[in-house]
XYZ file of C-alpha atoms in Angstrom:
303
model
C 136.812 -118.707 -39.072
C 133.403 -117.878 -40.162
C 133.227 -115.366 -37.082
C 136.746 -113.750 -37.532
C 135.400 -113.149 -41.258
C 132.397 -111.597 -39.973
C 134.229 -109.509 -37.400
C 136.646 -108.336 -39.987
C 134.182 -107.139 -42.362
C 132.293 -105.299 -39.643
C 135.573 -103.712 -38.532
C 135.986 -102.564 -42.156
C 132.535 -101.217 -42.367
C 133.253 -99.241 -39.313
C 136.400 -97.786 -40.417
C 134.859 -96.769 -43.924
C 132.014 -95.309 -42.403
C 134.713 -92.951 -39.947
C 136.624 -92.126 -43.135
C 133.546 -91.251 -44.888
C 132.251 -89.218 -41.944
C 135.688 -87.338 -41.405
C 135.581 -84.749 -44.358
C 132.070 -83.795 -43.059
C 133.172 -83.958 -39.128
C 136.199 -81.539 -40.652
C 133.869 -79.435 -42.782
C 131.392 -78.750 -39.442
C 134.655 -77.583 -37.559
C 135.840 -75.220 -39.968
C 132.560 -73.672 -40.616
C 131.949 -73.220 -36.885
C 135.352 -71.356 -36.585
C 134.342 -68.854 -39.474
C 130.999 -68.452 -37.598
C 132.431 -67.632 -34.589
C 134.472 -64.947 -36.208
C 131.075 -63.255 -37.041
C 130.200 -62.737 -33.359
C 127.839 -61.011 -31.820
C 126.128 -61.439 -35.312
C 124.808 -64.751 -36.411
C 126.192 -66.664 -39.283
C 123.942 -69.319 -40.413
C 125.850 -72.170 -42.803
C 124.341 -75.024 -44.498
C 126.154 -77.637 -46.911
C 124.313 -80.104 -48.434
C 125.089 -83.195 -50.992
C 121.986 -82.904 -53.170
C 122.699 -86.497 -54.175
C 122.218 -87.853 -50.839
C 120.693 -85.340 -48.885
C 123.340 -85.116 -46.230
C 124.427 -81.950 -44.649
C 126.431 -80.444 -41.915
C 124.958 -76.764 -40.483
C 125.844 -74.138 -38.187
C 123.136 -71.690 -36.562
C 120.269 -73.544 -39.046
C 117.307 -73.551 -37.552
C 116.371 -70.111 -37.031
C 114.953 -67.620 -39.535
C 117.016 -65.033 -41.418
C 116.093 -62.180 -43.511
C 116.468 -62.915 -46.991
C 116.635 -59.470 -48.589
C 117.344 -60.396 -52.458
C 117.921 -63.774 -52.195
C 114.357 -63.895 -52.103
C 114.453 -63.077 -56.181
C 115.559 -66.665 -56.904
C 111.876 -68.285 -55.603
C 109.672 -65.414 -56.653
C 111.265 -66.320 -60.261
C 110.450 -69.588 -60.049
C 106.843 -68.636 -58.683
C 106.670 -66.585 -61.980
C 108.159 -69.539 -63.858
C 105.826 -72.048 -62.244
C 102.947 -70.071 -63.762
C 104.415 -69.780 -67.115
C 104.529 -73.706 -67.262
C 100.854 -73.672 -66.144
C 100.299 -71.596 -69.058
C 98.836 -68.456 -66.870
C 101.668 -66.407 -68.182
C 104.328 -66.111 -71.027
C 107.883 -64.966 -71.080
C 106.627 -62.422 -73.768
C 103.466 -60.922 -71.588
C 104.386 -57.384 -71.547
C 104.038 -55.153 -68.120
C 103.802 -51.403 -68.291
C 105.944 -49.663 -65.697
C 106.291 -46.049 -65.108
C 108.933 -43.943 -63.150
C 106.725 -44.359 -60.175
C 107.200 -47.727 -60.176
C 111.351 -47.267 -59.568
C 112.386 -49.109 -56.455
C 115.992 -48.022 -55.640
C 118.725 -50.913 -55.749
C 120.243 -52.830 -58.255
C 123.621 -54.450 -58.877
C 124.197 -52.775 -62.198
C 122.020 -50.252 -64.088
C 118.839 -52.204 -65.130
C 115.172 -51.717 -65.220
C 115.066 -48.894 -62.404
C 117.660 -46.835 -64.237
C 115.934 -47.285 -67.827
C 112.548 -46.146 -66.342
C 114.064 -42.988 -65.245
C 113.781 -41.860 -69.047
C 110.148 -42.435 -69.119
C 107.607 -45.159 -68.851
C 107.874 -48.298 -71.096
C 106.894 -51.897 -71.362
C 109.158 -54.774 -70.052
C 108.481 -58.461 -70.961
C 108.557 -60.881 -68.101
C 111.428 -62.593 -69.524
C 113.243 -59.005 -69.173
C 112.082 -58.512 -65.569
C 113.157 -62.221 -64.589
C 116.501 -61.232 -66.095
C 116.639 -57.682 -64.395
C 115.587 -59.413 -60.923
C 117.853 -62.551 -60.648
C 121.191 -61.695 -62.738
C 121.061 -57.899 -62.039
C 119.360 -57.860 -58.453
C 117.027 -55.254 -59.683
C 114.306 -54.352 -57.024
C 112.223 -52.640 -59.334
C 112.065 -55.633 -61.332
C 111.315 -57.962 -58.662
C 108.389 -56.025 -57.402
C 106.823 -55.843 -60.748
C 106.993 -59.727 -61.162
C 105.463 -59.931 -57.393
C 102.364 -57.863 -58.725
C 102.265 -59.717 -61.880
C 101.913 -62.956 -59.852
C 99.325 -61.662 -57.290
C 101.790 -60.823 -54.197
C 103.977 -62.528 -51.705
C 101.169 -64.928 -50.391
C 101.035 -66.383 -54.050
C 104.994 -67.202 -54.054
C 104.767 -68.668 -50.466
C 101.739 -70.643 -51.428
C 104.088 -71.903 -54.335
C 106.967 -72.966 -52.289
C 104.834 -74.354 -49.540
C 102.700 -76.461 -51.967
C 105.843 -78.085 -53.192
C 107.017 -78.654 -49.849
C 109.376 -75.847 -49.145
C 108.218 -74.881 -45.555
C 109.973 -72.096 -43.518
C 110.554 -69.892 -46.447
C 107.916 -66.845 -46.586
C 107.698 -64.259 -49.014
C 105.439 -61.184 -47.430
C 106.272 -58.116 -49.479
C 108.570 -56.774 -52.098
C 111.532 -54.441 -51.916
C 109.790 -51.359 -51.628
C 107.414 -52.121 -49.122
C 110.146 -53.755 -47.087
C 112.206 -50.672 -47.217
C 109.565 -48.488 -46.150
C 109.076 -50.956 -43.146
C 112.835 -50.617 -42.257
C 112.300 -46.603 -42.066
C 109.011 -46.745 -40.359
C 109.641 -49.782 -37.704
C 113.228 -49.753 -37.411
C 115.437 -52.728 -37.910
C 114.839 -54.797 -34.718
C 111.257 -54.537 -35.384
C 111.867 -56.071 -38.800
C 113.786 -58.812 -37.936
C 111.260 -59.664 -34.999
C 108.674 -59.785 -37.429
C 110.306 -62.502 -39.558
C 108.933 -61.110 -42.706
C 110.743 -61.964 -46.051
C 112.689 -64.888 -44.084
C 113.879 -68.179 -44.442
C 115.757 -70.833 -42.316
C 118.856 -72.400 -44.069
C 117.158 -75.477 -44.318
C 114.357 -74.155 -46.040
C 116.807 -72.337 -48.383
C 118.300 -75.545 -49.302
C 115.070 -77.456 -49.728
C 114.424 -74.714 -52.429
C 117.717 -75.133 -54.324
C 117.502 -78.664 -54.310
C 114.349 -79.350 -55.477
C 115.161 -76.652 -58.177
C 118.368 -78.489 -59.324
C 116.203 -81.922 -59.088
C 113.443 -80.389 -61.444
C 111.026 -81.279 -58.886
C 109.596 -77.009 -58.897
C 109.484 -76.086 -62.654
C 109.510 -77.851 -66.189
C 112.836 -78.551 -67.629
C 113.196 -75.415 -69.528
C 112.232 -73.379 -66.707
C 114.470 -74.961 -64.507
C 117.373 -74.604 -66.685
C 116.596 -70.732 -67.268
C 116.206 -70.060 -63.851
C 119.829 -71.931 -63.072
C 121.050 -69.979 -66.034
C 120.086 -66.694 -64.646
C 121.492 -67.358 -61.141
C 124.682 -68.556 -62.786
C 124.919 -65.375 -64.917
C 124.147 -63.013 -61.596
C 126.387 -60.263 -61.659
C 128.011 -60.007 -58.074
C 131.250 -61.957 -58.202
C 132.176 -62.045 -54.483
C 130.915 -63.885 -51.433
C 130.757 -67.871 -52.072
C 131.820 -67.152 -55.324
C 135.282 -65.543 -54.537
C 136.340 -68.341 -52.850
C 135.809 -70.895 -55.583
C 138.761 -72.465 -57.145
C 139.136 -72.347 -61.311
C 136.629 -74.645 -62.981
C 134.137 -74.496 -60.300
C 130.372 -73.057 -61.023
C 127.954 -71.358 -59.025
C 124.497 -70.852 -59.557
C 123.313 -68.547 -56.702
C 121.594 -65.433 -55.580
C 122.764 -62.694 -53.101
C 121.289 -60.860 -50.576
C 122.236 -57.493 -48.831
C 120.376 -55.180 -46.292
C 122.961 -52.380 -46.153
C 124.728 -51.133 -42.806
C 122.747 -48.942 -40.485
C 124.524 -47.443 -37.325
C 127.563 -50.146 -37.765
C 125.265 -53.173 -38.132
C 124.103 -55.131 -41.009
C 120.579 -56.664 -40.526
C 121.287 -59.531 -43.397
C 124.075 -60.130 -45.818
C 123.322 -63.474 -47.605
C 124.378 -66.004 -50.397
C 122.624 -69.076 -51.629
C 123.614 -71.197 -54.358
C 124.533 -74.398 -56.205
C 128.498 -75.167 -56.640
C 129.391 -77.653 -59.388
C 132.789 -78.990 -59.410
C 134.746 -79.830 -62.701
C 134.098 -83.389 -62.235
C 130.205 -82.761 -62.154
C 129.998 -83.081 -57.998
C 127.423 -80.514 -56.650
C 127.024 -79.186 -53.257
C 124.245 -76.849 -52.114
C 125.278 -73.985 -50.088
C 123.491 -71.640 -47.718
C 125.350 -68.749 -45.902
C 123.137 -66.199 -44.113
C 124.472 -63.422 -41.941
C 122.373 -61.494 -39.445
C 122.953 -58.586 -37.152
C 126.570 -58.687 -37.745
C 128.515 -55.620 -36.754
C 131.226 -56.034 -39.645
C 131.826 -54.302 -42.835
C 130.881 -55.774 -46.000
C 134.106 -56.401 -46.864
C 134.872 -58.376 -44.063
C 131.502 -60.108 -44.291
C 132.799 -60.893 -47.794
C 135.851 -62.488 -46.665
C 133.856 -64.988 -44.364
C 131.808 -66.021 -47.388
C 134.735 -66.413 -49.648
C 136.478 -68.724 -47.280
C 133.114 -70.748 -46.700
C 133.332 -71.245 -50.676
C 137.067 -72.171 -50.418
C 136.138 -74.844 -47.639
C 133.328 -76.073 -49.345
C 135.261 -76.643 -52.529
C 138.000 -78.282 -50.789
C 135.763 -80.925 -49.298
C 134.432 -81.949 -52.861
C-alpha cells in the first residue's frame, strides 16, 4: 500500500512538473518562430521570471549593440553616485550648443540648447536621457560620472557581467562614420548579452543596485519613456512596462541594432523581465516593430 502511495505521489510530482514546464516550452517555441522571421538578422530574446530566476531564451549568448538601451544602466550609474553623496539631483551641468548630439525621441535637451547655452540639473538630464531618449543628455551624464568605464565598473561591481559601456552616442556615431557598421559590430563596443541585460533589470527591480528612492526614480523614468511601440505595443490593457529602447537606424537596408529591454507587470502583480535585441536585420523598422509587439503579446499571454 505504501509503495502504491509513493508511486502515485511520484507520478503526481512528474505530472505537476510537466504542466509547469509546458507554458515555458510553448513560449520557447513561439519565441523561436518570431526569431526565425528576422533571419538573416539575429533576434535575441530572453524572458525571465524575476521571482524564480527561471528563463527561456533564443540567441541569448552573444553580445548585441545596445544603442540607446544603454541609457538605463548609465542612469543607474549616475544615481549610484547620488546615493553615495558624490552627486545631487540638483547639481548643475553647463552645456553649450557645441555639446549637442543629434537624436532624441522628442524635442528635449539638444533642441533646447539650439537657442543657446544653459545649465541643466542632473535630474533634468536623467529625464531627458531615459524618458525622452535624448543623446545630448546621456553624453553629458557620462561626462559627469567620468566616462563609460566608470559605468561599466559600477555594473561589474554589482555582478552584471557581459554589459559594457565604452563611449557616448556622439563618439559612437563618429565611429560608425569612420569605421563602418561591420567594424563597430565586430568591436563589441557599447554591447550587452541578453543574459547581462536581464541581470541588470532583475537587480534593479530587486533594489540591489540602488537605494529605494533611486530605484523608484529610475523605474518611473523607464515607465514614462515616450516610445509607445515595440514590446509595449503588444501588451493588453492593464499591463505596465518599464523599459528602454534603442535604435541604430537603417544603412543600406540593414539595421545594426533595434532593441527593447524592460520589466512587464501584469494587473495581478506578476512580473517578467523581457530582453529583445535585434542585430543586422534586413527589415524595415515597421516590420521589426511587429516582431517586438508579438513578443510582448506572447509574454503577456504566458503570465
